[in-house]
Amino acid sequence: MRNGHILVVDDNEALRGLLAEILRTHGFEASTLGDGKAALDAVATDPPDLILLDVNMPGLDGFEVCRRIKGNAKTRLIPVVLVTGLSATQDRVRGIEAGADDFLSKPVDRNELIARVRSLLSLKAYVDELESAETVLFALAQSIEGKDPYTEGHCGRLATYSARLGERIGLPPEQITALRRGGIVHDIGKVAVSDAILLKPGPLTKEERAIMEQHPLVGVRICAPLKSFRLVLPIIRHHHEKYDGSGYPDGLKGEEIPLTARVLQIVDVYDALTTQRPYKRALSREEALEIMEAEVRKGWWDQRLFEEFRQMPVEEAPGTEERLPAKGRPTRERSLPESG
Ligand SMILES: [Fe+2]
């Protein structure tokens, strides 16, 4: 394994040169830059394994650079060490808010620098491994989605809009991440459902339905070993519960259903209604919202979340303009997302 490429960003030329020199003596690859803007460009084109970032720089300061790196899905996993002035508690608080992974105080102690860098790099190696496990799960989820041309893009839209609805109601960032992942993998348990059932155009028999209704539990079993998916498991397990307790697999009621699962559900039902399926045409936004409103009144979905969702801008799913001729309302059970 290579020792790691470290980017040193400091407006003080002598200091960044010195830090780079220490790192090189210990076998690391080091490059230097003098301002935040250049650092962001470099991180985007050639992501380093770790960044040492000075806090006080003209133009974009270290906090802002750190915030942008951590706010970008492609770069958020790169460890950032903020280099701050001595005893600057306030700087640390701001640094933590900006998402910094660690801090070094000036004047930088050579041994401390190397120790921090080593431990963060080995941590990153673990995270990278975890990331590849996540990538495998996403690929599996996508291959299940790909079986059915009618559901193309469904998971991606679900990830985007569930996260957006979660943000709207003020969920913390880790729950937003869980929603984004849940959008992709919530139906991963369908890998255990045969194509004959999965792609059946007509209504399911009682036995077939029983098999289909196993998919949340199978999904949890698949994703459970991944620790980073801890907050995704309740979403997978409970995305077919209903507010009045008539859903599955646990028949949870109202607020017993995890909030994130309720968020995903609203988006899932909407997407299923507004896209074409073998057994139904794609409904317009107005038609879909009308049906969902009736279902809220029936006691199926969370009213408050539905109202929030109704006010949220949602672009039409691709392909909805080519609607099948209307053949009346879809039958109740076939408009449910578990059927398609
Ligand atoms: Fe499902």
Tab-separated table of C-alpha atoms and ligand atoms in Angstrom:
chain	number	residue	atom	x	y	z
A	1	MET	CA	0.000	0.000	0.000
A	2	ARG	CA	1.301	3.417	-0.845
A	3	ASN	CA	1.963	5.750	2.030
A	4	GLY	CA	-0.618	8.285	1.017
A	5	HIS	CA	-0.765	11.617	-0.732
A	6	ILE	CA	-1.154	14.620	1.553
A	7	LEU	CA	-2.121	18.074	0.404
A	8	VAL	CA	-0.754	20.908	2.563
A	9	VAL	CA	-2.640	24.200	2.219
A	10	ASP	CA	-1.201	27.293	3.921
A	11	ASP	CA	-0.774	30.870	2.731
A	12	ASN	CA	2.583	30.971	4.503
A	13	GLU	CA	5.037	29.566	2.002
A	14	ALA	CA	7.760	28.720	4.519
A	15	LEU	CA	5.351	26.872	6.791
A	16	ARG	CA	3.733	24.770	4.077
A	17	GLY	CA	7.190	23.944	2.743
A	18	LEU	CA	8.305	22.821	6.183
A	19	LEU	CA	5.232	20.617	6.769
A	20	ALA	CA	5.643	19.024	3.341
A	21	GLU	CA	9.309	18.393	4.065
A	22	ILE	CA	8.544	16.617	7.371
A	23	LEU	CA	5.931	14.463	5.656
A	24	ARG	CA	8.283	13.525	2.828
A	25	THR	CA	11.007	12.526	5.281
A	26	HIS	CA	8.513	10.035	6.731
A	27	GLY	CA	7.752	8.531	3.359
A	28	PHE	CA	4.546	10.370	2.494
A	29	GLU	CA	3.898	12.056	-0.796
A	30	ALA	CA	3.174	15.743	-0.178
A	31	SER	CA	2.080	18.629	-2.366
A	32	THR	CA	1.526	22.237	-1.338
A	33	LEU	CA	-0.857	25.042	-2.252
A	34	GLY	CA	-1.149	28.617	-1.036
A	35	ASP	CA	-4.877	29.368	-1.064
A	36	GLY	CA	-8.324	27.863	-0.523
A	37	LYS	CA	-9.635	28.267	-4.040
A	38	ALA	CA	-6.657	26.438	-5.558
A	39	ALA	CA	-7.060	23.739	-2.904
A	40	LEU	CA	-10.713	23.119	-3.845
A	41	ASP	CA	-9.774	22.846	-7.514
A	42	ALA	CA	-6.973	20.402	-6.752
A	43	VAL	CA	-9.189	18.277	-4.501
A	44	ALA	CA	-11.802	18.063	-7.252
A	45	THR	CA	-9.374	17.006	-9.981
A	46	ASP	CA	-6.934	14.835	-8.032
A	47	PRO	CA	-8.312	13.950	-4.598
A	48	PRO	CA	-5.551	13.517	-1.985
A	49	ASP	CA	-5.759	10.976	0.855
A	50	LEU	CA	-5.600	13.696	3.502
A	51	ILE	CA	-5.567	17.485	3.706
A	52	LEU	CA	-3.671	19.673	6.166
A	53	LEU	CA	-5.517	22.952	6.070
A	54	ASP	CA	-4.497	26.268	7.601
A	55	VAL	CA	-7.416	28.103	9.201
A	56	ASN	CA	-6.396	31.702	8.621
A	57	MET	CA	-5.971	32.364	4.946
A	58	PRO	CA	-6.984	35.347	2.828
A	59	GLY	CA	-9.912	34.697	0.462
A	60	LEU	CA	-11.532	31.389	1.359
A	61	ASP	CA	-10.467	30.519	4.895
A	62	GLY	CA	-9.853	27.001	6.168
A	63	PHE	CA	-13.350	26.648	7.648
A	64	GLU	CA	-15.021	27.451	4.359
A	65	VAL	CA	-12.729	25.159	2.369
A	66	CYS	CA	-13.385	22.363	4.879
A	67	ARG	CA	-17.140	22.949	4.764
A	68	ARG	CA	-17.146	22.692	0.965
A	69	ILE	CA	-15.030	19.536	0.933
A	70	LYS	CA	-17.311	17.907	3.506
A	71	GLY	CA	-20.440	19.128	1.754
A	72	ASN	CA	-19.522	17.418	-1.498
A	73	ALA	CA	-20.463	13.727	-1.684
A	74	LYS	CA	-17.386	13.013	-3.823
A	75	THR	CA	-14.866	14.491	-1.391
A	76	ARG	CA	-16.523	14.277	2.032
A	77	LEU	CA	-14.578	11.177	3.061
A	78	ILE	CA	-11.156	12.791	2.653
A	79	PRO	CA	-9.848	13.489	6.176
A	80	VAL	CA	-9.241	17.187	6.846
A	81	VAL	CA	-6.899	18.327	9.609
A	82	LEU	CA	-7.281	22.000	10.494
A	83	VAL	CA	-4.116	23.761	11.560
A	84	THR	CA	-5.122	26.406	14.118
A	85	GLY	CA	-3.433	28.949	16.360
A	86	LEU	CA	-2.511	27.923	19.892
A	87	SER	CA	-5.364	27.471	22.405
A	88	ALA	CA	-7.949	28.689	19.931
A	89	THR	CA	-11.007	26.947	21.443
A	90	GLN	CA	-13.347	29.021	19.327
A	91	ASP	CA	-11.545	27.831	16.193
A	92	ARG	CA	-12.052	24.223	17.229
A	93	VAL	CA	-15.762	24.689	17.713
A	94	ARG	CA	-16.046	26.282	14.277
A	95	GLY	CA	-13.825	23.552	12.846
A	96	ILE	CA	-16.022	20.792	14.226
A	97	GLU	CA	-19.057	22.539	12.753
A	98	ALA	CA	-17.279	22.693	9.404
A	99	GLY	CA	-16.734	18.912	9.578
A	100	ALA	CA	-12.989	18.813	10.338
A	101	ASP	CA	-11.670	15.375	11.330
A	102	ASP	CA	-8.822	16.566	13.531
A	103	PHE	CA	-6.790	19.580	14.621
A	104	LEU	CA	-3.159	20.513	14.951
A	105	SER	CA	-1.963	23.553	16.857
A	106	LYS	CA	0.756	25.883	15.642
A	107	PRO	CA	3.646	25.607	16.078
A	108	VAL	CA	3.150	22.104	14.727
A	109	ASP	CA	4.955	19.385	16.640
A	110	ARG	CA	6.704	17.027	14.256
A	111	ASN	CA	5.839	13.816	16.152
A	112	GLU	CA	2.247	14.816	16.707
A	113	LEU	CA	1.885	15.625	13.008
A	114	ILE	CA	3.123	12.216	11.903
A	115	ALA	CA	1.040	10.373	14.530
A	116	ARG	CA	-2.168	12.177	13.480
A	117	VAL	CA	-1.502	11.677	9.806
A	118	ARG	CA	-0.811	7.953	10.258
A	119	SER	CA	-3.935	7.315	12.299
A	120	LEU	CA	-6.206	9.266	9.954
A	121	LEU	CA	-4.797	7.524	6.902
A	122	SER	CA	-5.394	4.073	8.346
A	123	LEU	CA	-8.906	5.115	9.312
A	124	LYS	CA	-9.449	6.280	5.749
A	125	ALA	CA	-8.316	2.911	4.433
A	126	TYR	CA	-11.100	1.275	6.504
A	127	VAL	CA	-13.641	3.807	5.323
A	128	ASP	CA	-12.645	3.153	1.714
A	129	GLU	CA	-13.264	-0.547	2.256
A	130	LEU	CA	-16.639	0.195	3.773
A	131	GLU	CA	-17.407	2.391	0.809
A	132	SER	CA	-16.786	-0.491	-1.549
A	133	ALA	CA	-19.227	-2.651	0.453
A	134	GLU	CA	-21.792	0.115	0.049
A	135	THR	CA	-21.070	0.260	-3.669
A	136	VAL	CA	-21.773	-3.482	-3.974
A	137	LEU	CA	-25.119	-3.073	-2.208
A	138	PHE	CA	-26.063	-0.164	-4.463
A	139	ALA	CA	-25.140	-2.204	-7.540
A	140	LEU	CA	-27.305	-5.087	-6.332
A	141	ALA	CA	-30.212	-2.723	-5.665
A	142	GLN	CA	-29.805	-1.252	-9.116
A	143	SER	CA	-29.772	-4.660	-10.758
A	144	ILE	CA	-33.099	-5.497	-9.078
A	145	GLU	CA	-34.562	-2.210	-10.236
A	146	GLY	CA	-33.190	-2.934	-13.718
A	147	LYS	CA	-35.291	-6.120	-14.001
A	148	ASP	CA	-38.358	-4.015	-14.410
A	149	PRO	CA	-38.143	-1.322	-17.114
A	150	TYR	CA	-41.155	0.394	-15.588
A	151	THR	CA	-39.371	1.220	-12.377
A	152	GLU	CA	-36.283	2.687	-14.029
A	153	GLY	CA	-34.901	5.619	-12.109
A	154	HIS	CA	-37.308	4.989	-9.234
A	155	CYS	CA	-34.584	4.433	-6.619
A	156	GLY	CA	-32.626	7.502	-7.680
A	157	ARG	CA	-35.699	9.728	-7.468
A	158	LEU	CA	-36.603	8.201	-4.138
A	159	ALA	CA	-33.131	8.914	-2.771
A	160	THR	CA	-33.243	12.526	-3.947
A	161	TYR	CA	-36.758	13.403	-2.846
A	162	SER	CA	-36.714	11.525	0.456
A	163	ALA	CA	-33.542	13.392	1.387
A	164	ARG	CA	-35.158	16.663	0.317
A	165	LEU	CA	-38.300	15.988	2.347
A	166	GLY	CA	-36.121	15.002	5.303
A	167	GLU	CA	-34.238	18.297	5.023
A	168	ARG	CA	-37.497	20.206	4.816
A	169	ILE	CA	-38.659	18.824	8.146
A	170	GLY	CA	-35.275	19.477	9.744
A	171	LEU	CA	-33.887	15.942	10.160
A	172	PRO	CA	-30.200	15.774	11.204
A	173	PRO	CA	-27.571	15.101	8.485
A	174	GLU	CA	-27.037	11.445	9.475
A	175	GLN	CA	-30.749	10.756	8.924
A	176	ILE	CA	-30.614	12.540	5.566
A	177	THR	CA	-27.728	10.264	4.566
A	178	ALA	CA	-29.775	7.271	5.748
A	179	LEU	CA	-32.707	8.427	3.617
A	180	ARG	CA	-30.487	8.828	0.572
A	181	ARG	CA	-29.148	5.292	1.049
A	182	GLY	CA	-32.597	3.948	1.942
A	183	GLY	CA	-33.973	5.331	-1.311
A	184	ILE	CA	-31.517	3.157	-3.216
A	185	VAL	CA	-31.594	-0.052	-1.157
A	186	HIS	CA	-35.083	-0.185	0.435
A	187	ASP	CA	-36.266	-2.898	-1.970
A	188	ILE	CA	-33.003	-4.850	-2.044
A	189	GLY	CA	-34.819	-7.791	-0.381
A	190	LYS	CA	-36.689	-8.321	-3.635
A	191	VAL	CA	-33.615	-10.274	-4.693
A	192	ALA	CA	-35.345	-13.187	-2.910
A	193	VAL	CA	-38.583	-12.761	-4.873
A	194	SER	CA	-38.827	-14.683	-8.137
A	195	ASP	CA	-39.257	-12.782	-11.395
A	196	ALA	CA	-42.575	-14.558	-11.956
A	197	ILE	CA	-43.950	-12.724	-8.940
A	198	LEU	CA	-41.916	-9.555	-9.292
A	199	LEU	CA	-42.923	-8.923	-12.888
A	200	LYS	CA	-46.409	-10.426	-12.817
A	201	PRO	CA	-48.737	-8.040	-14.583
A	202	GLY	CA	-51.921	-9.175	-12.817
A	203	PRO	CA	-52.846	-9.150	-9.135
A	204	LEU	CA	-50.833	-11.415	-6.841
A	205	THR	CA	-52.304	-14.520	-5.220
A	206	LYS	CA	-52.312	-14.805	-1.438
A	207	GLU	CA	-49.200	-17.006	-1.486
A	208	GLU	CA	-47.370	-14.727	-3.886
A	209	ARG	CA	-48.240	-11.743	-1.739
A	210	ALA	CA	-46.860	-13.495	1.330
A	211	ILE	CA	-43.545	-13.997	-0.472
A	212	MET	CA	-43.497	-10.393	-1.687
A	213	GLU	CA	-44.134	-9.176	1.850
A	214	GLN	CA	-40.940	-10.809	3.040
A	215	HIS	CA	-38.804	-8.330	1.134
A	216	PRO	CA	-38.351	-5.758	3.940
A	217	LEU	CA	-37.058	-8.474	6.278
A	218	VAL	CA	-34.766	-9.976	3.657
A	219	GLY	CA	-33.473	-6.474	2.915
A	220	VAL	CA	-32.609	-5.924	6.568
A	221	ARG	CA	-30.727	-9.222	6.645
A	222	ILE	CA	-28.692	-8.216	3.611
A	223	CYS	CA	-27.748	-4.780	4.918
A	224	ALA	CA	-27.428	-5.513	8.648
A	225	PRO	CA	-23.715	-6.483	8.605
A	226	LEU	CA	-22.800	-3.005	7.351
A	227	LYS	CA	-22.387	-0.806	10.425
A	228	SER	CA	-22.674	2.384	8.386
A	229	PHE	CA	-26.197	1.248	7.437
A	230	ARG	CA	-27.443	1.214	11.040
A	231	LEU	CA	-29.864	4.092	10.424
A	232	VAL	CA	-30.973	2.652	7.092
A	233	LEU	CA	-32.259	-0.628	8.583
A	234	PRO	CA	-35.454	0.869	10.125
A	235	ILE	CA	-36.253	2.454	6.761
A	236	ILE	CA	-35.859	-0.866	4.952
A	237	ARG	CA	-37.839	-2.795	7.544
A	238	HIS	CA	-40.747	-0.390	7.887
A	239	HIS	CA	-41.259	1.146	4.465
A	240	HIS	CA	-44.534	-0.773	4.017
A	241	GLU	CA	-46.111	-0.048	7.380
A	242	LYS	CA	-49.263	2.059	7.357
A	243	TYR	CA	-50.243	4.772	9.807
A	244	ASP	CA	-53.354	2.865	10.925
A	245	GLY	CA	-51.394	-0.315	11.595
A	246	SER	CA	-52.617	-2.211	8.533
A	247	GLY	CA	-49.189	-2.433	6.862
A	248	TYR	CA	-46.372	-4.957	7.142
A	249	PRO	CA	-44.155	-6.575	8.416
A	250	ASP	CA	-44.827	-5.449	12.003
A	251	GLY	CA	-48.181	-3.687	11.773
A	252	LEU	CA	-46.736	-0.628	13.514
A	253	LYS	CA	-49.071	2.319	14.059
A	254	GLY	CA	-48.646	6.082	13.770
A	255	GLU	CA	-45.460	7.387	15.332
A	256	GLU	CA	-44.296	3.873	16.168
A	257	ILE	CA	-43.287	3.790	12.516
A	258	PRO	CA	-39.819	5.382	12.342
A	259	LEU	CA	-40.039	8.917	10.973
A	260	THR	CA	-37.502	8.231	8.214
A	261	ALA	CA	-39.566	5.247	7.028
A	262	ARG	CA	-42.660	7.473	6.894
A	263	VAL	CA	-40.715	10.062	4.869
A	264	LEU	CA	-39.559	7.483	2.333
A	265	GLN	CA	-43.049	6.052	2.116
A	266	ILE	CA	-44.684	9.312	1.052
A	267	VAL	CA	-42.151	9.719	-1.748
A	268	ASP	CA	-42.367	6.019	-2.699
A	269	VAL	CA	-46.146	6.069	-3.055
A	270	TYR	CA	-46.052	9.309	-5.035
A	271	ASP	CA	-43.416	7.981	-7.412
A	272	ALA	CA	-45.310	4.725	-7.943
A	273	LEU	CA	-48.464	6.662	-8.771
A	274	THR	CA	-46.837	9.132	-11.145
A	275	THR	CA	-44.908	6.570	-13.195
A	276	GLN	CA	-46.309	4.120	-15.682
A	277	ARG	CA	-46.552	0.443	-14.684
A	278	PRO	CA	-47.664	-2.567	-16.729
A	279	TYR	CA	-51.043	-2.458	-15.036
A	280	LYS	CA	-51.623	1.288	-14.983
A	281	ARG	CA	-50.832	4.561	-16.692
A	282	ALA	CA	-48.776	7.309	-15.077
A	283	LEU	CA	-50.966	9.686	-13.130
A	284	SER	CA	-50.481	13.444	-13.178
A	285	ARG	CA	-49.213	15.211	-10.064
A	286	GLU	CA	-52.711	16.469	-9.258
A	287	GLU	CA	-54.263	13.020	-9.629
A	288	ALA	CA	-51.547	11.415	-7.506
A	289	LEU	CA	-51.859	13.996	-4.726
A	290	GLU	CA	-55.619	13.597	-4.765
A	291	ILE	CA	-55.352	9.828	-4.313
A	292	MET	CA	-52.768	10.224	-1.585
A	293	GLU	CA	-54.953	12.735	0.202
A	294	ALA	CA	-57.791	10.224	0.202
A	295	GLU	CA	-55.375	7.633	1.573
A	296	VAL	CA	-54.258	10.013	4.314
A	297	ARG	CA	-57.911	10.429	5.284
A	298	LYS	CA	-58.251	6.650	5.251
A	299	GLY	CA	-55.454	6.564	7.812
A	300	TRP	CA	-52.638	5.155	5.681
A	301	TRP	CA	-50.009	7.922	5.578
A	302	ASP	CA	-48.664	10.587	7.912
A	303	GLN	CA	-50.759	13.690	7.281
A	304	ARG	CA	-48.136	16.222	8.382
A	305	LEU	CA	-45.500	14.690	6.102
A	306	PHE	CA	-47.938	14.525	3.240
A	307	GLU	CA	-48.707	18.265	3.640
A	308	GLU	CA	-44.967	19.034	3.636
A	309	PHE	CA	-44.464	16.905	0.553
A	310	ARG	CA	-47.355	18.582	-1.246
A	311	GLN	CA	-45.595	21.942	-0.858
A	312	MET	CA	-42.265	20.608	-2.048
A	313	PRO	CA	-41.310	21.172	-5.702
A	314	VAL	CA	-40.934	17.829	-7.489
A	315	GLU	CA	-39.950	17.495	-11.141
A	316	GLU	CA	-41.967	15.064	-13.216
A	317	ALA	CA	-40.501	11.601	-13.575
A	318	PRO	CA	-39.125	11.037	-17.084
A	319	GLY	CA	-41.541	9.256	-19.369
A	320	THR	CA	-44.667	10.511	-17.665
A	321	GLU	CA	-45.533	12.606	-20.697
A	322	GLU	CA	-46.161	9.399	-22.679
A	323	ARG	CA	-49.116	8.363	-20.609
A	324	LEU	CA	-51.127	5.287	-21.380
A	325	PRO	CA	-54.752	5.998	-22.112
A	326	ALA	CA	-56.653	6.342	-18.883
A	327	LYS	CA	-58.485	3.170	-17.943
A	328	GLY	CA	-60.003	4.540	-14.804
A	329	ARG	CA	-58.202	4.628	-11.507
A	330	PRO	CA	-55.586	1.969	-10.849
A	331	THR	CA	-56.872	-0.681	-8.531
A	332	ARG	CA	-55.976	0.152	-4.980
A	333	GLU	CA	-53.575	-2.693	-4.371
A	334	ARG	CA	-51.728	-2.318	-7.654
A	335	SER	CA	-50.940	1.338	-7.098
A	336	LEU	CA	-48.947	0.381	-4.016
A	337	PRO	CA	-45.205	0.463	-4.451
A	338	GLU	CA	-44.615	-3.085	-3.212
A	339	SER	CA	-46.351	-4.334	-6.313
A	340	GLY	CA	-43.948	-2.885	-8.780
B	1	FE	FE	-40.797	-2.243	-0.975
